[in-house]
Amino acid sequence: MEPINLTVNPRTQTGKSAARIFRADGSFPAVLYGAGKEAIHILVKPEDLEDALDTPYRRNTLLSLNLDGEQHLAVIKEVQKHPVSKQIQHVDFYAVSLDQVVEYKVPLVTTGKSKGVQLGGHLFQLYRTVKLSCKPAEVPETVELDITSLDINDKLSVSDLPAIDGVTYLQRDNVVLIQVKSGRGADLEDEEAEGADEAEGAEGADAEAAGQES
């Protein structure tokens, strides 16, 4: 993956009052830290960030932040959004180097059609993303999992994920990702699957809502 350029501007004011002024002027506050750097307070235009993330990697896109003529390689660490409008309130950028191993959440995509589903079973995907680590230029767009052989009452776990050069999966091998159920068991697993997705979503929502303006 080649870094995508994103122009950002420095800022000297911090705090909630300053943040409201920045947003009213069409920018949102952000911070760049990591790789031994002292935290740098910056401003970003929402449309510029949206354009930069318009890649197959989305929030895992490797960025080259242009700040006063200096380039800083970075990835997005955290995004805080308004709970109602969903507008971006603040972003944490994490400075990286090309040989540094970074943690990511990558979309989990199924391929094929489960034979259990063809026999009347119900397919449940308990996780929509996979936690992994790799170098920034080696992060995959998605992780694909073939479900063709998945029969009724079968499961696929982290240990069944395909090996990808340079990638290490971070969840436990026995964490169930996908399963096929039928009858009353399917109804029960449906609730469990929804609960897992809600828990995963809540984790992200908590991260977005956490923290003070900086």
Tab-separated table of N, CA and C in Angstrom, residues 119-194:
chain	number	residue	atom	x	y	z
A	119	LEU	N	-28.755	-27.005	2.978
A	119	LEU	CA	-29.594	-28.040	3.568
A	119	LEU	C	-30.650	-27.456	4.499
A	120	GLY	N	-30.731	-26.126	4.556
A	120	GLY	CA	-31.752	-25.479	5.371
A	120	GLY	C	-31.246	-24.845	6.645
A	121	GLY	N	-29.951	-24.895	6.865
A	121	GLY	CA	-29.388	-24.297	8.068
A	121	GLY	C	-29.281	-22.783	7.952
A	122	HIS	N	-28.927	-22.154	9.065
A	122	HIS	CA	-28.799	-20.697	9.118
A	122	HIS	C	-27.351	-20.340	9.439
A	123	LEU	N	-26.804	-19.427	8.664
A	123	LEU	CA	-25.417	-19.001	8.839
A	123	LEU	C	-25.362	-17.778	9.744
A	124	PHE	N	-24.478	-17.804	10.726
A	124	PHE	CA	-24.306	-16.680	11.639
A	124	PHE	C	-22.841	-16.278	11.684
A	125	GLN	N	-22.596	-14.995	11.365
A	125	GLN	CA	-21.252	-14.454	11.444
A	125	GLN	C	-21.157	-13.635	12.723
A	126	LEU	N	-20.411	-14.150	13.695
A	126	LEU	CA	-20.361	-13.524	15.011
A	126	LEU	C	-19.430	-12.322	15.063
A	127	TYR	N	-18.472	-12.256	14.153
A	127	TYR	CA	-17.543	-11.128	14.109
A	127	TYR	C	-17.455	-10.603	12.687
A	128	ARG	N	-17.535	-9.293	12.554
A	128	ARG	CA	-17.436	-8.644	11.241
A	128	ARG	C	-16.019	-8.198	10.941
A	129	THR	N	-15.163	-8.164	11.965
A	129	THR	CA	-13.770	-7.790	11.766
A	129	THR	C	-12.866	-8.785	12.476
A	130	VAL	N	-11.618	-8.789	12.061
A	130	VAL	CA	-10.596	-9.642	12.667
A	130	VAL	C	-9.478	-8.752	13.189
A	131	LYS	N	-9.025	-9.011	14.399
A	131	LYS	CA	-7.910	-8.260	14.958
A	131	LYS	C	-6.599	-8.920	14.530
A	132	LEU	N	-5.695	-8.101	13.996
A	132	LEU	CA	-4.418	-8.637	13.536
A	132	LEU	C	-3.339	-7.577	13.652
A	133	SER	N	-2.091	-8.002	13.470
A	133	SER	CA	-0.974	-7.056	13.459
A	133	SER	C	-0.094	-7.345	12.252
A	134	CYS	N	0.477	-6.283	11.705
A	134	CYS	CA	1.372	-6.391	10.560
A	134	CYS	C	2.016	-5.029	10.330
A	135	LYS	N	2.911	-4.952	9.370
A	135	LYS	CA	3.500	-3.664	9.004
A	135	LYS	C	2.479	-2.855	8.202
A	136	PRO	N	2.546	-1.524	8.285
A	136	PRO	CA	1.514	-0.682	7.662
A	136	PRO	C	1.296	-0.932	6.180
A	137	ALA	N	2.353	-1.212	5.446
A	137	ALA	CA	2.211	-1.407	3.998
A	137	ALA	C	1.697	-2.798	3.651
A	138	GLU	N	1.578	-3.686	4.662
A	138	GLU	CA	1.191	-5.073	4.401
A	138	GLU	C	-0.210	-5.407	4.893
A	139	VAL	N	-0.939	-4.431	5.409
A	139	VAL	CA	-2.272	-4.723	5.937
A	139	VAL	C	-3.191	-5.147	4.790
A	140	PRO	N	-3.920	-6.253	4.939
A	140	PRO	CA	-4.834	-6.684	3.875
A	140	PRO	C	-6.100	-5.833	3.847
A	141	GLU	N	-6.710	-5.736	2.663
A	141	GLU	CA	-7.984	-5.009	2.552
A	141	GLU	C	-9.049	-5.722	3.376
A	142	THR	N	-9.108	-7.050	3.243
A	142	THR	CA	-10.052	-7.891	3.968
A	142	THR	C	-9.369	-9.204	4.306
A	143	VAL	N	-9.983	-9.968	5.181
A	143	VAL	CA	-9.573	-11.351	5.420
A	143	VAL	C	-10.720	-12.232	4.941
A	144	GLU	N	-10.438	-13.119	3.986
A	144	GLU	CA	-11.477	-13.974	3.407
A	144	GLU	C	-11.472	-15.353	4.060
A	145	LEU	N	-12.665	-15.857	4.333
A	145	LEU	CA	-12.821	-17.175	4.947
A	145	LEU	C	-13.813	-17.988	4.127
A	146	ASP	N	-13.349	-19.101	3.580
A	146	ASP	CA	-14.183	-19.958	2.735
A	146	ASP	C	-15.113	-20.795	3.615
A	147	ILE	N	-16.431	-20.663	3.385
A	147	ILE	CA	-17.413	-21.368	4.219
A	147	ILE	C	-18.065	-22.538	3.477
A	148	THR	N	-17.540	-22.895	2.305
A	148	THR	CA	-18.174	-23.912	1.468
A	148	THR	C	-18.412	-25.218	2.217
A	149	SER	N	-17.442	-25.663	3.000
A	149	SER	CA	-17.535	-26.966	3.666
A	149	SER	C	-18.284	-26.915	4.990
A	150	LEU	N	-18.800	-25.754	5.356
A	150	LEU	CA	-19.432	-25.587	6.661
A	150	LEU	C	-20.820	-26.236	6.662
A	151	ASP	N	-20.978	-27.325	7.431
A	151	ASP	CA	-22.234	-28.064	7.517
A	151	ASP	C	-23.031	-27.587	8.725
A	152	ILE	N	-24.251	-28.094	8.864
A	152	ILE	CA	-25.074	-27.748	10.018
A	152	ILE	C	-24.351	-28.159	11.299
A	153	ASN	N	-24.310	-27.233	12.269
A	153	ASN	CA	-23.634	-27.391	13.557
A	153	ASN	C	-22.112	-27.287	13.459
A	154	ASP	N	-21.592	-26.938	12.298
A	154	ASP	CA	-20.152	-26.697	12.152
A	154	ASP	C	-19.819	-25.257	12.522
A	155	LYS	N	-18.551	-25.057	12.895
A	155	LYS	CA	-18.071	-23.725	13.262
A	155	LYS	C	-16.722	-23.462	12.604
A	156	LEU	N	-16.435	-22.200	12.382
A	156	LEU	CA	-15.112	-21.777	11.932
A	156	LEU	C	-14.575	-20.780	12.955
A	157	SER	N	-13.326	-21.006	13.364
A	157	SER	CA	-12.719	-20.192	14.407
A	157	SER	C	-11.511	-19.435	13.865
A	158	VAL	N	-10.887	-18.665	14.724
A	158	VAL	CA	-9.693	-17.910	14.336
A	158	VAL	C	-8.620	-18.834	13.780
A	159	SER	N	-8.537	-20.043	14.323
A	159	SER	CA	-7.535	-21.006	13.842
A	159	SER	C	-7.780	-21.428	12.397
A	160	ASP	N	-8.980	-21.176	11.873
A	160	ASP	CA	-9.300	-21.540	10.493
A	160	ASP	C	-9.011	-20.413	9.495
A	161	LEU	N	-8.605	-19.263	9.994
A	161	LEU	CA	-8.316	-18.152	9.097
A	161	LEU	C	-7.099	-18.464	8.225
A	162	PRO	N	-7.068	-17.952	6.994
A	162	PRO	CA	-5.955	-18.252	6.099
A	162	PRO	C	-4.670	-17.568	6.558
A	163	ALA	N	-3.545	-18.237	6.317
A	163	ALA	CA	-2.248	-17.631	6.617
A	163	ALA	C	-1.968	-16.537	5.594
A	164	ILE	N	-1.533	-15.378	6.074
A	164	ILE	CA	-1.193	-14.248	5.217
A	164	ILE	C	0.215	-13.809	5.581
A	165	ASP	N	1.077	-13.682	4.603
A	165	ASP	CA	2.467	-13.292	4.855
A	165	ASP	C	2.533	-12.000	5.653
A	166	GLY	N	3.282	-12.042	6.750
A	166	GLY	CA	3.501	-10.848	7.554
A	166	GLY	C	2.394	-10.520	8.530
A	167	VAL	N	1.321	-11.321	8.533
A	167	VAL	CA	0.156	-11.026	9.374
A	167	VAL	C	0.074	-12.000	10.548
A	168	THR	N	-0.176	-11.465	11.741
A	168	THR	CA	-0.396	-12.283	12.938
A	168	THR	C	-1.798	-11.982	13.473
A	169	TYR	N	-2.613	-13.021	13.639
A	169	TYR	CA	-3.950	-12.833	14.210
A	169	TYR	C	-3.829	-12.709	15.728
A	170	LEU	N	-4.587	-11.797	16.308
A	170	LEU	CA	-4.423	-11.465	17.714
A	170	LEU	C	-5.485	-12.070	18.622
A	171	GLN	N	-6.591	-12.542	18.062
A	171	GLN	CA	-7.603	-13.186	18.895
A	171	GLN	C	-7.209	-14.638	19.174
A	172	ARG	N	-7.783	-15.201	20.228
A	172	ARG	CA	-7.484	-16.592	20.569
A	172	ARG	C	-7.918	-17.528	19.445
A	173	ASP	N	-7.161	-18.593	19.256
A	173	ASP	CA	-7.448	-19.528	18.165
A	173	ASP	C	-8.842	-20.125	18.249
A	174	ASN	N	-9.376	-20.290	19.473
A	174	ASN	CA	-10.669	-20.960	19.625
A	174	ASN	C	-11.866	-20.008	19.584
A	175	VAL	N	-11.630	-18.723	19.296
A	175	VAL	CA	-12.747	-17.777	19.176
A	175	VAL	C	-13.550	-18.111	17.924
A	176	VAL	N	-14.851	-18.396	18.106
A	176	VAL	CA	-15.718	-18.778	16.982
A	176	VAL	C	-16.104	-17.527	16.198
A	177	LEU	N	-15.899	-17.584	14.897
A	177	LEU	CA	-16.203	-16.463	14.019
A	177	LEU	C	-17.512	-16.662	13.262
A	178	ILE	N	-17.735	-17.887	12.791
A	178	ILE	CA	-18.890	-18.194	11.936
A	178	ILE	C	-19.404	-19.575	12.299
A	179	GLN	N	-20.725	-19.775	12.267
A	179	GLN	CA	-21.296	-21.084	12.538
A	179	GLN	C	-22.621	-21.243	11.809
A	180	VAL	N	-23.016	-22.503	11.633
A	180	VAL	CA	-24.295	-22.833	10.997
A	180	VAL	C	-25.142	-23.603	11.995
A	181	LYS	N	-26.397	-23.173	12.182
A	181	LYS	CA	-27.313	-23.833	13.093
A	181	LYS	C	-28.655	-24.031	12.395
A	182	SER	N	-29.482	-24.864	12.982
A	182	SER	CA	-30.826	-25.073	12.438
A	182	SER	C	-31.828	-25.130	13.572
A	183	GLY	N	-33.129	-24.947	13.246
A	183	GLY	CA	-34.212	-25.092	14.222
A	183	GLY	C	-34.094	-24.122	15.376
A	184	ARG	N	-34.463	-24.592	16.573
A	184	ARG	CA	-34.448	-23.762	17.773
A	184	ARG	C	-33.044	-23.317	18.087
A	185	GLY	N	-32.066	-24.173	17.786
A	185	GLY	CA	-30.681	-23.801	18.019
A	185	GLY	C	-30.292	-22.584	17.225
A	186	ALA	N	-30.868	-22.458	16.017
A	186	ALA	CA	-30.570	-21.306	15.166
A	186	ALA	C	-31.078	-20.030	15.806
A	187	ASP	N	-32.296	-20.088	16.386
A	187	ASP	CA	-32.848	-18.910	17.040
A	187	ASP	C	-31.964	-18.462	18.193
A	188	LEU	N	-31.491	-19.441	18.962
A	188	LEU	CA	-30.639	-19.127	20.101
A	188	LEU	C	-29.330	-18.516	19.617
A	189	GLU	N	-28.726	-19.125	18.587
A	189	GLU	CA	-27.453	-18.625	18.088
A	189	GLU	C	-27.626	-17.259	17.441
A	190	ASP	N	-28.829	-17.002	16.885
A	190	ASP	CA	-29.090	-15.693	16.293
A	190	ASP	C	-28.947	-14.616	17.360
A	191	GLU	N	-29.534	-14.883	18.546
A	191	GLU	CA	-29.433	-13.924	19.631
A	191	GLU	C	-27.991	-13.759	20.077
A	192	GLU	N	-27.249	-14.877	20.139
A	192	GLU	CA	-25.856	-14.813	20.554
A	192	GLU	C	-25.028	-14.045	19.541
A	193	ALA	N	-25.302	-14.279	18.248
A	193	ALA	CA	-24.559	-13.588	17.195
A	193	ALA	C	-24.813	-12.092	17.263
A	194	GLU	N	-26.102	-11.720	17.469
A	194	GLU	CA	-26.420	-10.304	17.576
A	194	GLU	C	-25.725	-9.702	18.787
